[in-house]
Amino acid sequence: MSVTQRRFPRVRDFAPLIRFRRPRLNRTAQRLDAALTVEDLRRIAKRRTPKAAFDYTDGAAEEEISLDRARQSFRDIEFHPAILRDVTDVDTSREVLGAPVALPFAIAPTGFTRLMHTAGERAGARAAEAAGIPFSLSTLGTASIEEVAAAAPAVRRWFQLYIWRDRDRSMALLDRAAEAGYDTLLVSVDCPVPGARRRDSRNGLTIPPALTLRAVADAAVHPAWWFDLFTTEPLTFASLDRWSGTVADYMDTMFDPSMTFDDLAWVRSQWPGRFVVKGVQTLADARAVVDLGVDGIVLSNHGGRQLDRAPVPFTLLPEVSREVGADTEILLDTGIMSGADIVAAVALGARCTLIGRAYLYGLMAGGQAGVHRVIDILAEQIRRTMRLLGVTELAELSPQHVTQLQRSVRR
């Protein structure tokens, strides 16, 4: 029986193994550097943001089944890599809606963004500008059309529009967006009425946030958020009138349940730039919208925030791409949490994707630096996934690289 020979450890043996990191004084940078995934940023955001604000971003309609299914659909894919390809250099750029982008995703339009962090839309626009990707401003944004243009003059700007009952006010926003250099209009068509977002109702979410007893108690564990709220400009819908009621009540006064394809065609005639319809959820509607001569469609169920149990955009993508992909550009959102998700969407026919929650998780986790971090995480994941698949540019991705595994099969 052999006996292990032992000796006293010598300093010269283990000294080269010691790697103490220099402490960083910037706690935000330290937190963000430690985040390796969007889910990591989500966990940081949840700790640092009051419940009502976090739940507005994180939640969805009713039982949140649509959102769960959307995320599961990306998990239920199988990649098919090609080996022994030279992937030293990878190009993630392409042309989207008539202009180049550095990465195959854009920041989605999000409402009430300064509720998540006081840097709000300005932080998103500046981070998008630095990354060479488009930034979309929502009708319900908390920075105005002109403020975003001034904050990031070189960013490619898209404007998202809800068609109001008051058509003149809607058209006034279009005029302002065109004047401020927004090149693309995203018209949301999936909101005839607001979805039942139960988290918001239970939290009594209002704009600006109300100082209820619950809010005061929450301030004790999120003092930095409340300090920022009270020491910066008031939180309002910057492109609209002031509103002191609940978010759900405001949306109910805005959305127009009478909107039809004729109204959509009329709006198309009023806009001078690229025209994209957001919220397409069936093949028949995709074909009908494309027949109007639009430049693009966004397969989207509004992040699961409108009709619960709505079709999953990623599941719908291959069929829509086969039928109308040659006639228009297809964008996609809902459920994207990684660069691999984006690569899979591109492989199945998406020209570009939109990130909403992922962007807001970064914003809540660290302001503008957090948005930079989420973009960097997604970009790194996209490049690594492409290399492991054996492709060097986005045009090489195809349905042959992805199989959607069937968890739920339509009858």
XYZ file of C-alpha atoms in Angstrom, residues 71-402:
332
model
C -39.586 32.585 -22.536
C -40.084 28.836 -22.612
C -40.240 28.886 -26.417
C -36.673 30.190 -26.533
C -35.542 27.528 -24.074
C -37.195 24.878 -26.240
C -34.851 25.201 -29.182
C -32.064 23.016 -30.422
C -29.103 24.561 -32.232
C -27.311 22.707 -35.038
C -23.661 23.805 -35.170
C -21.313 23.352 -38.097
C -17.751 22.430 -37.139
C -14.333 23.295 -38.528
C -15.244 26.723 -39.846
C -12.958 29.733 -39.569
C -14.829 31.984 -37.126
C -11.950 34.248 -36.178
C -13.858 37.325 -37.302
C -17.608 37.693 -36.732
C -19.750 40.486 -38.161
C -22.971 41.249 -36.228
C -24.019 44.224 -38.366
C -26.700 44.404 -41.032
C -29.161 46.790 -42.663
C -32.534 47.168 -40.949
C -35.320 49.321 -42.359
C -33.041 51.156 -44.721
C -30.046 51.885 -42.497
C -27.169 49.942 -40.901
C -27.220 48.653 -37.326
C -24.236 47.246 -35.458
C -26.220 44.502 -33.727
C -29.454 42.690 -34.656
C -31.533 44.276 -31.905
C -32.989 47.648 -30.979
C -34.233 49.065 -27.711
C -37.998 48.638 -27.605
C -40.423 51.432 -26.745
C -41.218 51.334 -23.031
C -43.638 53.469 -21.065
C -43.010 55.191 -17.704
C -39.270 54.583 -18.091
C -38.098 57.155 -15.532
C -40.159 55.258 -12.994
C -37.494 52.536 -13.233
C -34.573 54.961 -12.931
C -34.452 58.731 -13.162
C -31.994 58.541 -16.084
C -34.868 57.037 -18.076
C -35.056 57.285 -21.846
C -32.026 59.547 -22.054
C -29.858 56.755 -20.662
C -31.334 54.252 -23.112
C -30.827 56.556 -26.081
C -27.223 57.367 -25.156
C -26.357 53.692 -24.644
C -27.979 52.806 -27.967
C -26.040 55.629 -29.632
C -22.754 54.257 -28.292
C -23.629 50.717 -29.436
C -24.836 51.680 -32.920
C -28.359 50.335 -32.462
C -31.768 52.067 -32.771
C -33.655 53.494 -29.814
C -37.468 53.511 -29.759
C -39.396 56.139 -27.806
C -42.879 55.304 -26.562
C -45.914 57.561 -26.726
C -46.010 56.931 -22.966
C -42.362 57.876 -22.495
C -41.185 60.043 -19.619
C -38.758 62.001 -21.790
C -40.145 64.018 -24.663
C -39.530 63.532 -28.355
C -37.268 66.572 -28.385
C -35.420 65.676 -25.159
C -34.387 62.276 -26.492
C -33.190 63.827 -29.745
C -31.111 66.358 -27.813
C -29.700 63.754 -25.420
C -28.469 61.435 -28.203
C -28.345 63.387 -31.469
C -26.508 60.631 -33.373
C -28.692 57.700 -32.302
C -31.086 56.250 -34.814
C -34.484 57.195 -33.424
C -37.760 55.320 -33.839
C -41.085 56.571 -32.449
C -43.879 54.308 -31.226
C -47.448 55.565 -31.588
C -50.738 54.566 -30.027
C -53.653 55.742 -32.138
C -55.762 57.826 -29.775
C -59.416 58.567 -29.966
C -58.291 62.155 -30.573
C -56.664 61.764 -33.996
C -55.415 65.367 -34.092
C -53.296 64.811 -30.994
C -51.842 61.639 -32.491
C -50.902 63.465 -35.666
C -49.330 66.297 -33.691
C -46.932 63.747 -32.189
C -46.066 62.472 -35.668
C -45.222 65.993 -36.797
C -42.959 66.497 -33.798
C -41.210 63.151 -34.327
C -40.574 63.851 -38.013
C -39.265 67.324 -37.185
C -36.910 65.847 -34.557
C -35.374 63.366 -36.991
C -37.101 60.101 -36.077
C -36.811 57.940 -39.206
C -39.206 55.090 -38.363
C -42.713 54.936 -36.926
C -43.864 51.895 -34.949
C -47.665 51.850 -34.739
C -48.941 49.587 -31.951
C -52.172 47.850 -32.958
C -52.660 45.327 -30.154
C -54.170 47.700 -27.587
C -57.863 48.352 -28.294
C -58.187 48.314 -24.490
C -55.584 47.887 -21.735
C -54.684 44.382 -20.650
C -55.488 43.266 -17.103
C -52.110 43.750 -15.427
C -52.865 42.473 -11.978
C -49.547 43.333 -10.390
C -50.067 47.012 -11.247
C -53.626 46.971 -9.930
C -52.582 45.350 -6.672
C -49.721 47.816 -6.276
C -51.962 50.806 -7.055
C -49.388 52.043 -9.573
C -49.813 55.731 -10.396
C -47.836 58.392 -12.278
C -46.303 60.067 -10.349
C -46.006 57.455 -7.574
C -48.339 58.184 -4.677
C -47.010 58.430 -1.139
C -49.215 55.777 0.407
C -48.314 54.053 3.666
C -46.974 51.154 1.603
C -44.789 53.532 -0.432
C -43.419 55.174 2.699
C -42.522 51.765 4.106
C -40.888 50.850 0.810
C -38.796 54.022 0.952
C -37.028 52.655 3.994
C -35.486 49.831 1.955
C -35.039 51.782 -1.323
C -33.904 55.241 -0.129
C -31.695 55.930 -3.154
C -34.591 55.436 -5.576
C -36.861 57.790 -3.645
C -34.072 60.368 -3.226
C -33.558 60.385 -6.997
C -37.314 60.733 -7.545
C -37.665 63.794 -5.324
C -34.459 65.553 -6.401
C -35.020 65.392 -10.172
C -37.660 66.761 -12.517
C -41.220 65.552 -11.833
C -42.182 62.219 -13.325
C -44.761 62.780 -16.104
C -45.735 61.553 -19.549
C -43.373 63.966 -21.251
C -45.014 64.050 -24.676
C -48.536 64.274 -23.247
C -50.582 66.115 -20.656
C -50.061 65.641 -16.957
C -52.072 62.845 -15.366
C -52.551 62.151 -11.679
C -54.569 58.931 -11.844
C -53.643 55.284 -12.171
C -51.778 53.940 -15.155
C -54.698 51.690 -16.121
C -57.159 54.600 -16.064
C -54.876 56.700 -18.261
C -54.514 53.965 -20.849
C -58.267 53.478 -20.875
C -58.787 57.112 -21.873
C -56.158 56.901 -24.595
C -56.679 53.656 -26.521
C -59.227 53.617 -29.326
C -61.241 50.374 -29.614
C -62.727 51.536 -32.934
C -59.437 51.511 -34.877
C -59.518 49.533 -38.150
C -57.279 48.779 -41.140
C -58.665 51.923 -42.793
C -57.355 54.003 -39.889
C -53.981 52.299 -40.187
C -53.794 53.110 -43.889
C -54.658 56.728 -43.131
C -51.863 56.995 -40.553
C -49.498 55.453 -43.102
C -50.334 58.277 -45.501
C -49.422 60.882 -42.847
C -45.916 59.622 -42.049
C -42.953 60.450 -44.324
C -40.500 57.813 -43.047
C -40.355 54.057 -42.586
C -43.638 52.589 -41.347
C -43.802 49.488 -39.142
C -46.849 47.837 -37.563
C -46.231 46.433 -34.083
C -48.427 43.788 -32.492
C -49.088 41.347 -35.351
C -50.096 37.961 -33.921
C -51.524 35.879 -36.772
C -50.451 34.987 -40.297
C -53.677 36.409 -41.750
C -53.087 39.785 -40.094
C -49.451 39.751 -41.193
C -50.558 39.345 -44.810
C -53.263 42.028 -44.474
C -50.794 44.531 -43.004
C -48.149 43.770 -45.624
C -50.742 44.348 -48.349
C -51.041 47.928 -47.072
C -47.455 48.514 -48.183
C -45.740 48.739 -44.806
C -41.966 48.584 -44.483
C -42.009 46.103 -41.636
C -44.027 44.250 -39.035
C -43.242 43.394 -35.422
C -44.429 39.983 -34.312
C -45.337 40.837 -30.740
C -47.939 40.099 -28.096
C -46.888 43.251 -26.216
C -44.597 41.299 -23.947
C -47.552 39.251 -22.746
C -49.070 42.419 -21.295
C -52.313 42.529 -23.268
C -54.140 39.259 -24.092
C -52.979 36.423 -21.897
C -52.541 33.110 -23.755
C -51.874 35.050 -26.975
C -49.731 33.399 -29.672
C -46.007 33.289 -28.914
C -44.206 35.492 -31.479
C -41.139 33.252 -31.705
C -43.319 30.200 -32.380
C -45.202 32.119 -35.068
C -42.033 33.420 -36.729
C -41.144 30.566 -39.140
C -44.604 30.471 -40.709
C -44.841 34.244 -41.112
C -41.303 34.414 -42.470
C -42.071 31.824 -45.137
C -45.258 33.603 -46.219
C -44.355 37.317 -46.098
C -40.631 37.480 -45.399
C -39.862 38.245 -49.037
C -42.316 41.167 -49.006
C -41.431 42.982 -45.783
C -38.961 43.037 -42.906
C -39.950 41.063 -39.830
C -39.001 42.211 -36.357
C -39.756 40.284 -33.185
C -40.052 40.875 -29.461
C -41.360 39.205 -26.284
C -39.412 36.834 -24.087
C -35.868 37.673 -25.220
C -33.398 37.222 -22.368
C -30.136 36.299 -24.103
C -28.069 36.766 -27.217
C -28.753 33.134 -28.116
C -32.471 34.010 -28.234
C -31.671 36.793 -30.705
C -29.534 34.508 -32.883
C -32.336 31.936 -32.979
C -34.854 34.606 -34.035
C -32.570 35.838 -36.816
C -32.010 32.269 -38.023
C -35.772 31.740 -38.319
C -36.368 34.900 -40.314
C -36.313 37.970 -38.071
C -34.447 40.897 -39.542
C -34.061 42.423 -36.103
C -35.376 41.980 -32.572
C -36.502 44.400 -29.866
C -35.493 44.248 -26.215
C -37.793 45.805 -23.630
C -37.609 44.109 -20.242
C -33.933 43.245 -20.671
C -33.146 46.920 -21.269
C -35.189 48.011 -18.249
C -33.527 45.442 -15.982
C -30.196 47.003 -16.897
C -31.552 50.508 -16.346
C -32.878 49.613 -12.892
C -29.653 47.828 -11.994
C -27.369 50.746 -12.788
C -28.802 53.609 -14.821
C -27.024 54.315 -18.095
C -24.101 52.089 -17.089
C -26.604 49.268 -16.601
C -27.983 49.757 -20.118
C -24.452 49.630 -21.509
C -23.940 46.426 -19.557
C -27.045 44.663 -20.894
C -26.077 45.608 -24.469
C -22.546 44.296 -23.882
C -23.883 41.032 -22.435
C -26.212 40.450 -25.380
C -23.531 41.399 -27.927
C -21.019 39.009 -26.384
C -23.586 36.202 -26.324
C -24.532 36.833 -29.962
C -20.913 36.685 -31.121
C -20.148 33.558 -29.097
C -23.285 31.759 -30.302
C -22.488 32.614 -33.925
C -18.951 31.283 -33.555
C -20.149 28.060 -31.955
C -22.664 27.629 -34.785
C -19.878 28.089 -37.309
C -21.135 31.313 -38.924
C -19.356 34.632 -39.320
C -22.172 36.935 -40.411
C -25.888 37.161 -39.785
C -26.823 36.390 -43.390
C -25.390 32.885 -42.951
C -27.944 32.044 -40.260
C -30.883 29.996 -41.532
C -33.639 27.672 -40.291
C -31.155 24.819 -40.685
C -29.396 26.118 -37.577
C -32.448 25.925 -35.285
